[in-house]
Coordinates of C-alpha atoms in Angstrom, one line a residue:
M21 CA 87.2 105.4 88.4
A22 CA 87.3 107.0 91.7
T23 CA 85.4 105.5 94.8
L24 CA 84.2 107.9 97.7
E25 CA 86.1 107.6 101.1
P26 CA 86.5 109.9 104.1
R27 CA 88.9 112.5 103.0
D28 CA 89.8 115.1 106.0
D29 CA 90.2 114.8 109.5
A30 CA 86.5 115.5 109.6
D31 CA 85.2 112.6 108.2
V32 CA 85.5 110.9 111.4
V33 CA 83.7 113.0 113.5
A34 CA 82.5 113.5 117.1
T35 CA 79.0 113.5 118.4
P36 CA 77.7 117.2 117.5
T37 CA 77.7 119.8 120.3
P38 CA 73.7 120.2 121.7
T39 CA 72.6 123.5 120.1
P40 CA 68.8 124.0 119.4
T41 CA 69.1 122.5 115.8
P42 CA 71.4 119.0 115.6
P43 CA 70.5 116.5 118.1
P44 CA 72.6 116.6 121.3
T45 CA 73.4 112.9 120.8
A46 CA 74.3 110.5 118.1
P47 CA 70.4 109.2 116.9
T48 CA 70.1 105.8 118.2
T49 CA 67.3 103.3 116.3
P50 CA 65.5 100.5 117.1
P51 CA 66.9 97.0 115.4
G52 CA 63.9 97.1 112.9
V53 CA 64.8 100.8 111.7
G54 CA 66.8 100.5 108.3
V55 CA 68.3 103.4 106.2
L56 CA 65.3 103.3 104.1
S57 CA 62.5 103.3 106.9
R58 CA 60.6 106.3 107.1
S59 CA 62.4 108.6 109.3
Y60 CA 65.9 108.4 107.5
R61 CA 64.4 107.7 103.7
S62 CA 64.1 111.4 102.6
L63 CA 68.0 111.7 103.7
S64 CA 69.3 108.2 102.4
V65 CA 67.5 108.5 98.7
G66 CA 68.9 112.1 98.6
I67 CA 72.3 111.5 99.5
V68 CA 72.9 108.6 97.7
S69 CA 71.1 110.1 94.3
V70 CA 74.0 113.0 94.7
V71 CA 76.6 110.3 94.8
L72 CA 75.1 108.5 91.9
L73 CA 75.1 111.7 89.7
I74 CA 78.4 112.4 90.7
A75 CA 79.9 108.9 89.8
F76 CA 77.7 108.9 86.6
E77 CA 79.7 112.1 85.3
A78 CA 82.9 110.6 86.4
T79 CA 82.5 107.9 84.5
A80 CA 80.4 109.5 81.5
V81 CA 83.5 112.0 81.1
G82 CA 86.2 109.8 79.9
T83 CA 83.9 108.7 76.5
A84 CA 83.4 112.3 75.8
M85 CA 86.8 113.6 76.1
P86 CA 88.0 112.6 73.0
V87 CA 85.4 114.5 71.1
A88 CA 85.5 117.3 73.3
A89 CA 89.3 117.6 73.0
R90 CA 89.6 117.1 69.1
E91 CA 86.7 119.8 68.7
L92 CA 88.4 122.3 71.1
D93 CA 91.9 121.8 69.2
G94 CA 93.0 120.9 72.5
V95 CA 94.5 117.0 72.3
S96 CA 98.2 118.1 73.5
L97 CA 96.4 119.1 76.6
Y98 CA 94.1 116.1 77.1
A99 CA 95.7 115.2 80.5
F100 CA 95.0 118.6 81.7
A101 CA 91.4 118.1 81.6
F102 CA 91.4 115.2 84.4
S103 CA 94.3 116.2 86.5
G104 CA 93.1 119.9 86.7
Y105 CA 89.8 118.1 88.3
F106 CA 92.2 116.2 90.8
T107 CA 94.1 119.2 91.6
T108 CA 91.4 121.4 93.1
S109 CA 89.6 118.6 94.6
L110 CA 92.6 118.3 96.9
F111 CA 91.9 121.7 98.3
G112 CA 88.6 121.3 98.5
M113 CA 88.6 118.3 100.2
V114 CA 90.7 119.9 103.1
F115 CA 88.8 122.9 103.3
S116 CA 85.6 120.9 103.5
G117 CA 86.5 119.1 106.4
Q118 CA 87.6 122.1 108.5
W119 CA 84.4 124.2 107.1
A120 CA 81.8 121.3 108.5
D121 CA 84.0 120.6 111.6
R122 CA 83.3 124.2 112.7
R123 CA 80.2 125.0 111.0
G124 CA 78.3 121.6 110.1
P125 CA 78.1 119.9 106.5
L126 CA 75.3 122.1 105.4
G127 CA 77.8 124.9 104.1
P128 CA 80.1 123.3 102.2
L129 CA 77.9 120.7 100.9
G130 CA 75.6 123.6 99.3
A131 CA 78.7 125.0 97.8
G132 CA 80.3 122.1 96.6
I133 CA 77.2 121.4 94.5
A134 CA 77.1 124.8 93.7
A135 CA 80.6 124.7 92.3
F136 CA 80.2 121.4 90.4
A137 CA 77.4 122.3 88.6
V138 CA 78.8 125.6 87.7
G139 CA 82.1 123.9 86.6
L140 CA 79.8 121.4 84.4
L141 CA 78.6 124.4 82.4
L142 CA 81.7 125.8 82.0
A143 CA 83.2 123.2 80.5
G144 CA 79.9 122.1 78.7
T145 CA 80.0 125.8 77.4
A146 CA 83.6 126.2 76.9
G147 CA 85.0 127.6 73.4
S148 CA 88.8 126.8 74.0
M149 CA 90.3 123.9 76.1
W150 CA 91.5 126.2 78.6
M151 CA 87.9 127.0 79.1
F152 CA 87.1 123.9 79.5
I153 CA 89.7 123.0 81.8
A154 CA 89.0 125.7 84.1
G155 CA 85.5 124.4 83.9
R156 CA 87.0 120.9 85.1
A157 CA 89.1 122.5 88.0
V158 CA 85.6 124.1 89.5
Q159 CA 84.1 120.9 89.0
G160 CA 87.0 119.4 91.2
L161 CA 87.0 121.9 93.7
G162 CA 83.4 121.4 94.2
G163 CA 83.6 117.5 94.4
G164 CA 86.2 117.7 96.8
L165 CA 83.8 120.0 99.0
V166 CA 81.0 117.5 98.7
I167 CA 82.8 114.1 99.1
V168 CA 83.8 115.3 102.7
A169 CA 80.9 116.9 103.4
L170 CA 78.7 113.8 102.9
Y171 CA 80.8 111.8 104.9
V172 CA 80.2 114.2 107.8
V173 CA 76.6 113.7 107.4
V174 CA 76.6 110.1 107.5
S175 CA 78.8 110.4 110.7
R176 CA 76.4 112.8 112.5
A177 CA 72.6 111.8 111.3
Y178 CA 73.1 108.2 111.4
P179 CA 73.4 105.6 114.0
E180 CA 76.3 103.6 114.3
R181 CA 74.6 100.4 113.5
L182 CA 73.6 102.0 110.0
R183 CA 76.3 103.2 108.6
P184 CA 77.9 100.3 107.2
A185 CA 74.7 99.9 104.9
I186 CA 74.9 103.5 104.1
M187 CA 78.3 103.7 103.4
A188 CA 77.5 100.4 101.0
A189 CA 74.7 102.1 99.2
F190 CA 77.6 104.9 98.4
A191 CA 79.7 102.1 97.1
A192 CA 76.8 100.6 95.0
S193 CA 76.0 103.8 93.4
W194 CA 79.5 103.6 91.6
V195 CA 78.7 100.3 89.9
V196 CA 75.6 100.8 87.6
P197 CA 77.4 104.4 86.6
S198 CA 80.5 102.4 85.7
V199 CA 78.7 99.6 83.4
V200 CA 76.1 102.6 81.9
G201 CA 77.7 105.6 81.9
P202 CA 80.3 105.0 79.2
L203 CA 77.7 103.7 77.1
A204 CA 75.1 106.6 77.9
S205 CA 77.6 109.2 77.6
G206 CA 78.8 107.8 74.0
A207 CA 75.3 107.7 72.6
V208 CA 75.1 111.2 73.9
T209 CA 78.0 112.6 72.2
E210 CA 77.2 110.9 68.9
H211 CA 73.4 111.9 68.7
L212 CA 73.6 115.1 70.9
G213 CA 76.9 116.5 71.0
W214 CA 79.8 116.2 74.1
R215 CA 78.5 119.3 75.3
W216 CA 74.9 117.7 76.4
V217 CA 77.0 115.1 78.4
F218 CA 78.3 118.1 81.2
I219 CA 75.5 120.6 80.7
G220 CA 72.4 118.1 81.3
I221 CA 73.6 116.5 84.7
P222 CA 73.1 120.1 86.9
V223 CA 69.6 119.9 86.2
L224 CA 69.2 116.2 87.7
V225 CA 71.0 117.5 91.1
V226 CA 68.0 119.4 92.2
F227 CA 65.5 116.6 93.4
P228 CA 67.8 114.7 95.3
L229 CA 68.9 118.1 97.1
A230 CA 65.3 119.0 97.6
L231 CA 65.0 115.6 99.1
A232 CA 68.3 116.0 101.4
L233 CA 68.9 119.4 102.5
P234 CA 65.9 119.9 104.9
Q235 CA 67.0 116.2 106.6
I236 CA 70.8 117.6 106.8
R237 CA 69.8 121.0 108.4
R238 CA 67.4 119.0 111.1
R239 CA 70.0 116.0 112.0
A240 CA 73.7 117.6 111.0
S241 CA 73.8 121.2 111.5
G242 CA 76.1 123.2 113.5
P243 CA 79.8 122.6 114.6
A244 CA 81.1 118.9 115.7
E245 CA 81.4 118.6 119.5
G246 CA 84.7 119.9 121.0
A247 CA 85.9 121.9 117.4
A248 CA 87.4 125.1 117.4
R249 CA 84.8 128.2 116.7
G250 CA 85.6 130.8 113.4
A251 CA 88.4 130.5 111.4
V252 CA 89.8 127.1 109.9
D253 CA 93.2 125.9 110.6
G254 CA 95.4 128.1 108.5
R255 CA 98.3 125.7 108.4
R256 CA 96.1 122.2 107.2
I257 CA 94.5 124.9 104.4
R258 CA 98.0 126.2 103.5
L259 CA 99.7 122.7 103.1
A260 CA 96.4 121.8 101.0
L261 CA 96.9 125.3 99.1
G262 CA 100.6 124.1 98.7
I263 CA 99.6 120.6 97.1
S264 CA 96.7 121.9 94.8
L265 CA 99.1 124.9 93.4
G266 CA 102.4 122.7 93.0
A267 CA 100.5 120.1 91.5
G268 CA 99.1 122.3 89.1
L269 CA 102.3 123.8 88.3
L270 CA 104.0 120.4 87.5
Q271 CA 101.6 119.4 85.4
Y272 CA 101.5 122.7 83.7
A273 CA 105.6 122.4 83.3
A274 CA 104.9 118.7 82.2
Q275 CA 102.6 119.7 79.3
D276 CA 104.6 122.5 78.3
L277 CA 108.0 120.8 77.5
R278 CA 109.9 124.2 76.6
W279 CA 113.3 125.1 78.8
I280 CA 111.3 128.0 80.4
S281 CA 109.0 125.8 81.4
L282 CA 111.7 124.5 83.9
L283 CA 110.8 127.5 86.3
P284 CA 106.9 126.6 87.2
G285 CA 108.3 123.1 87.2
A286 CA 110.8 124.2 90.2
V287 CA 108.0 126.2 91.7
G288 CA 105.8 123.4 91.7
V289 CA 108.3 121.0 93.4
A290 CA 109.3 123.7 96.0
L291 CA 105.3 123.9 97.1
L292 CA 104.5 120.3 96.8
V293 CA 107.5 118.5 99.0
P294 CA 106.9 120.6 101.8
A295 CA 103.2 119.9 101.9
V296 CA 103.1 116.4 101.2
L297 CA 106.0 115.9 104.1
G298 CA 103.6 117.8 106.3
L299 CA 100.4 115.8 105.6
L300 CA 101.5 111.8 104.9
P301 CA 102.7 109.7 107.5
R302 CA 106.4 109.4 107.9
G303 CA 107.8 106.8 106.1
T304 CA 105.6 107.0 102.9
Y305 CA 108.2 107.8 100.4
R306 CA 110.4 104.8 101.3
A307 CA 107.4 102.3 101.9
A308 CA 107.9 101.9 105.6
R309 CA 106.4 98.8 106.8
G310 CA 102.7 99.4 108.1
L311 CA 100.6 102.4 107.6
P312 CA 103.1 104.2 105.6
S313 CA 102.7 101.4 102.8
V314 CA 99.2 101.3 103.2
V315 CA 98.9 105.1 102.4
L316 CA 101.9 104.5 99.4
L317 CA 99.9 101.6 98.1
R318 CA 96.2 103.5 97.9
G319 CA 98.5 106.4 95.6
V320 CA 100.4 104.0 93.9
A321 CA 97.6 101.7 92.7
A322 CA 95.1 104.8 92.0
G323 CA 97.4 107.2 90.2
S324 CA 98.8 104.5 87.7
F325 CA 95.2 102.6 86.8
I326 CA 93.6 105.9 87.0
A327 CA 96.1 107.6 84.7
A328 CA 96.2 104.9 82.0
E329 CA 92.5 104.9 81.7
S330 CA 92.3 108.5 80.8
F331 CA 94.0 107.5 77.7
V332 CA 92.3 104.2 76.7
P333 CA 89.2 106.1 74.8
L334 CA 91.5 108.5 72.9
M335 CA 93.4 105.3 71.7
L336 CA 90.5 103.4 70.6
V337 CA 88.9 106.2 68.6
T338 CA 92.3 107.8 67.2
Q339 CA 94.0 104.7 66.7
R340 CA 91.6 102.2 66.1
G341 CA 88.4 104.4 64.8
L342 CA 85.9 103.2 67.0
S343 CA 83.3 105.4 68.1
P344 CA 83.0 107.0 71.3
M345 CA 80.2 104.7 72.2
M346 CA 82.1 101.4 71.4
A347 CA 85.5 103.1 73.1
G348 CA 83.1 103.5 76.1
L349 CA 81.7 99.9 76.0
S350 CA 85.1 98.7 76.7
L351 CA 85.5 100.2 80.0
A352 CA 82.0 99.3 80.8
V353 CA 82.4 96.1 82.0
G354 CA 85.4 97.4 84.6
G355 CA 82.3 98.3 87.2
A356 CA 80.9 95.1 87.8
T357 CA 84.1 93.2 88.1
W358 CA 85.5 96.3 90.4
A359 CA 82.7 95.6 92.9
F360 CA 83.0 91.8 92.4
G361 CA 87.0 92.4 93.8
S362 CA 85.2 94.9 96.4
F363 CA 83.0 92.1 97.4
L364 CA 85.7 89.3 97.6
Q365 CA 88.0 91.3 100.1
S366 CA 84.8 91.7 102.2
R367 CA 84.5 87.8 102.8
P368 CA 85.5 86.7 106.6
R369 CA 87.6 83.9 104.9
F370 CA 90.1 86.0 102.5
E371 CA 91.0 88.4 106.0
P372 CA 94.3 86.1 107.0
Y373 CA 95.5 86.4 103.2
R374 CA 94.6 89.9 102.6
E375 CA 98.0 90.9 101.8
R376 CA 98.2 88.1 99.1
L377 CA 94.9 89.4 97.4
M378 CA 96.5 93.2 97.5
A379 CA 99.9 92.0 95.8
G380 CA 97.7 89.5 93.2
G381 CA 95.4 92.7 92.8
M382 CA 98.2 94.8 91.7
V383 CA 99.6 92.1 89.5
L384 CA 96.1 92.2 87.8
V385 CA 96.5 95.8 87.5
T386 CA 99.7 96.0 86.0
A387 CA 99.1 93.0 83.2
A388 CA 95.7 95.0 82.3
V389 CA 97.9 98.4 81.4
A390 CA 100.3 96.5 80.0
T391 CA 98.2 94.5 77.7
A392 CA 96.1 97.7 76.3
P393 CA 98.5 99.4 74.2
S394 CA 98.4 96.0 72.5
V395 CA 95.1 97.4 70.1
L396 CA 98.0 99.3 68.8
I397 CA 98.6 96.6 66.5
Q398 CA 95.8 96.5 63.8
A399 CA 96.2 92.8 64.1
V400 CA 94.8 92.8 67.7
P401 CA 91.1 92.6 68.5
V402 CA 90.0 96.0 70.3
W403 CA 87.5 93.5 72.4
I404 CA 91.4 92.7 74.5
V405 CA 91.0 95.9 76.1
A406 CA 87.7 95.0 77.5
V407 CA 88.9 91.7 78.9
A408 CA 92.0 93.4 80.4
W409 CA 90.2 96.2 81.8
G410 CA 88.1 94.0 83.4
F411 CA 90.5 92.1 84.9
G412 CA 92.5 95.4 86.1
C413 CA 89.4 96.7 87.4
L414 CA 88.9 93.3 89.4
G415 CA 92.3 93.9 90.6
M416 CA 91.4 97.7 91.7
G417 CA 88.5 96.3 93.8
L418 CA 90.4 94.0 95.8
V419 CA 93.0 96.7 96.7
I420 CA 91.4 100.0 96.9
S421 CA 88.6 98.9 99.6
S422 CA 91.5 96.6 101.2
T423 CA 93.7 100.1 101.5
S424 CA 90.8 101.5 103.8
V425 CA 89.9 98.5 106.0
L426 CA 93.5 98.0 107.0
L427 CA 93.5 102.1 107.7
L428 CA 91.3 101.8 110.0
E429 CA 92.5 98.1 111.3
L430 CA 95.9 100.3 112.0
S431 CA 94.9 103.3 113.4
A432 CA 93.5 104.1 116.6
P433 CA 89.9 105.6 116.8
E434 CA 91.4 109.2 117.5
E435 CA 93.7 108.8 114.5
A436 CA 91.1 107.6 111.9
G437 CA 90.1 110.4 110.4
A438 CA 93.9 112.2 110.0
N439 CA 95.0 109.1 108.5
S440 CA 92.0 108.6 106.3
A441 CA 93.0 112.1 105.0
A442 CA 96.6 111.0 104.5
L443 CA 95.2 108.2 102.2
Q444 CA 93.0 110.4 100.0
I445 CA 95.7 112.9 99.6
S446 CA 97.8 109.7 98.4
D447 CA 95.1 108.5 96.1
G448 CA 94.6 112.3 94.4
L449 CA 98.2 113.5 94.5
S450 CA 99.1 110.8 92.5
N451 CA 96.6 110.9 89.8
V452 CA 97.6 114.6 89.3
V453 CA 101.5 113.7 89.4
L454 CA 101.3 110.5 87.4
L455 CA 98.9 112.2 84.9
A456 CA 101.4 114.9 84.7
V457 CA 104.0 112.3 83.7
G458 CA 102.1 110.3 81.2
G459 CA 100.8 113.9 79.9
A460 CA 104.4 114.6 79.1
A461 CA 105.4 111.8 77.5
F462 CA 102.6 111.8 75.6
A463 CA 103.3 115.2 74.2
A464 CA 106.8 114.9 73.7
L465 CA 106.0 111.7 71.3
G466 CA 103.7 113.8 69.0
G467 CA 100.3 113.3 70.7
G468 CA 99.5 116.4 70.6
A469 CA 98.8 115.9 67.0
V470 CA 96.7 112.6 67.5
G471 CA 93.4 113.4 65.9
S472 CA 93.7 117.2 66.1
A473 CA 90.9 119.1 63.6
H474 CA 90.7 116.4 61.0
E475 CA 89.0 113.2 60.7
V476 CA 90.3 110.2 62.7
A477 CA 91.4 107.4 60.1
S478 CA 91.4 103.8 61.5
A479 CA 95.0 103.4 61.5
G480 CA 96.4 105.5 59.1
G481 CA 99.1 108.0 58.4
G482 CA 99.1 111.0 61.3
S483 CA 98.9 108.2 64.1
H484 CA 101.6 108.2 67.0
P485 CA 100.9 104.7 68.4
A486 CA 104.4 105.2 70.1
A487 CA 102.9 108.3 72.3
F488 CA 100.2 105.9 73.9
V489 CA 103.2 103.2 74.5
A490 CA 104.9 105.9 76.3
V491 CA 102.1 106.2 78.8
F492 CA 100.6 102.6 79.2
L493 CA 104.1 101.0 79.6
P494 CA 105.6 103.4 82.5
M495 CA 102.2 103.0 84.3
A496 CA 102.5 99.2 84.3
A497 CA 105.9 99.5 85.8
V498 CA 104.6 101.9 88.4
A499 CA 101.7 99.3 89.2
L500 CA 104.5 96.4 89.4
V501 CA 106.3 98.5 92.2
G502 CA 102.7 98.0 94.2
A503 CA 102.8 94.5 94.0
W504 CA 105.7 94.8 96.2
V505 CA 104.6 97.6 98.2
A506 CA 101.7 95.6 99.1
T507 CA 103.9 93.1 100.7
R508 CA 104.9 95.7 103.5
V509 CA 101.3 96.8 104.7
R510 CA 100.4 95.1 107.4
S511 CA 104.1 93.8 109.3
A512 CA 104.7 96.7 111.4
P513 CA 103.2 96.7 114.9
R514 CA 99.9 99.0 115.3
P515 CA 101.2 102.4 116.2
P516 CA 100.6 103.7 119.9
A517 CA 97.2 105.5 120.5
S518 CA 98.8 108.8 121.2
G519 CA 97.8 110.7 118.1
P520 CA 98.1 110.5 114.5
L521 CA 101.2 109.4 112.7
K522 CA 103.7 112.3 112.9
P523 CA 103.6 113.9 109.7
G524 CA 106.9 114.1 107.5
V525 CA 107.1 111.4 104.6

C-alpha cells in the first residue's frame, strides 16, 4: 500500500505568475470557508475521487493478481506485474513535475489519467503475461504523472489554511479502499473474473474528472512563477530515465536467472548508480544522520513491506487453498491500522518520542513480515496473517507519515520540493529493487511452478513453500535494519538554507 505524497520539486510551488487564466496570487478565503464550501466543493470532490479510485485500484490488484498470473501462465513473472508499475512511475513523477512547473498541472493530469486508463484496459484484456505487465507499466507512467499533478493543483488552487484539510482527505481516501478493495476485488474475481477488476475502473474516472477539470483550468493552469518556459530540465529527465531503465533491466535479469542475463543486469546497475547518486542526498547509502537517514528509512520501510505484501495473496491462494476473496480479507484490516498509526504519530504529545515511534514501527513491520510465512505450516491457522499484517500496517502508519513530517522539519522552505522528490524516489526505487530481489529468490526456488495451469490443492504436492520463505525472511531482515536507521533520523543539525542537499548518495 502506498501513500500519495509530493513526488517532485514541482510539488511545492510558488504562487502562479499572473496570467489571464490563473489567479495572480495564492487564493485567500474567509475563516469559515472550507474545502467543501461552495467555491471549492467541485474541485475537492473531483480530485479526492480520483485519489479514491487510484487507491481502490492499488489495493484491489493484489487480490486479483494470483488468479491473473495463473490464468496467463505467468506465475514465474509475478513480481514483474508489481515492479513494472513502480519502474515507470519513477519516470512519470519527475516528468510530471517538470511539465507542471512550466505549463501547469492540467496537461500532466489529463495525460496521466488517460495513460492510467489505457494501462488498465491493456492489463484487463491481456492474452499473455508480458502484455499484462506492459499494461501495468503504462498504468505506472500514468500514476506517476497524476500523483505529482494533483499535489501541484493543491498547492496552487487552495490557500495555505485549507491545504492540511485536503491533504487529510487524500490520506483518508486510502482507508476505505484498503478495507473494502481486497474484498470487492475478491468477489469480482470469483463471480465475474479477474479482468473486470481492471476493465471496470476507467469508466468510474469520468465523473470526478468532469467535476474537477473546469475548476483546475480556472484556478491552477499556467506555469509557476519564475519557472523556466519551454523545454523541461534535460538533466533531471535523463536521470529519471536512467532510474527507470536501470530498474527495469535489473528486474528482468533477476527474473530470468540465466548467465546471459548478467549482461542486462550489469547495464541496469550502470544506469541506476549514477542516476541515484544524482537524485538522492549525499550520505543516504551509509545512513548519514539527519535527512539522508530519513530518505533511506522511507525506502527501507516501503520496499521491504510492499515486496512482502505482494506475495501474501499468492501464498494464501496457492499454499492454503483460500479463495481470492478470503486471501484479500487477510489484508483488509491493514488499512484501518495504517490510518491509526498515522493518527498516533500526529498527536503533539508523541512528538518528543518520534524516533522511538519510528523504531518501534519498524520492529512491528519486521515481526509481521517474519510471521507471515508461518502459515506454510498447515497446523498454523491462516488468520495469523491477518493479525500480523494488522500490526505491520500499524508500524507502517507510524513510519511513513513520520518520514514526511521529519523531511519538512529538516528542510528549509526552498529545499522542500527537491527533498520531497528524493524521499519519493527512495520509496519507489526500493519497491522495484526489493521486488526484483524477492522475485529472483522466488523463481530460483521453484516459485514459477506454484499454481501454474493446474488446480490449487490445499497444501498438496507441487507446493513450493521454500520459495515463499526466500521472499519473506530477507524482507524481514531489511525491515530490521530499518529499526536501526530510525535511530539516526534526527541527530544531525538542520542543513543550511542555501539550497537543496547536494546530491550524491
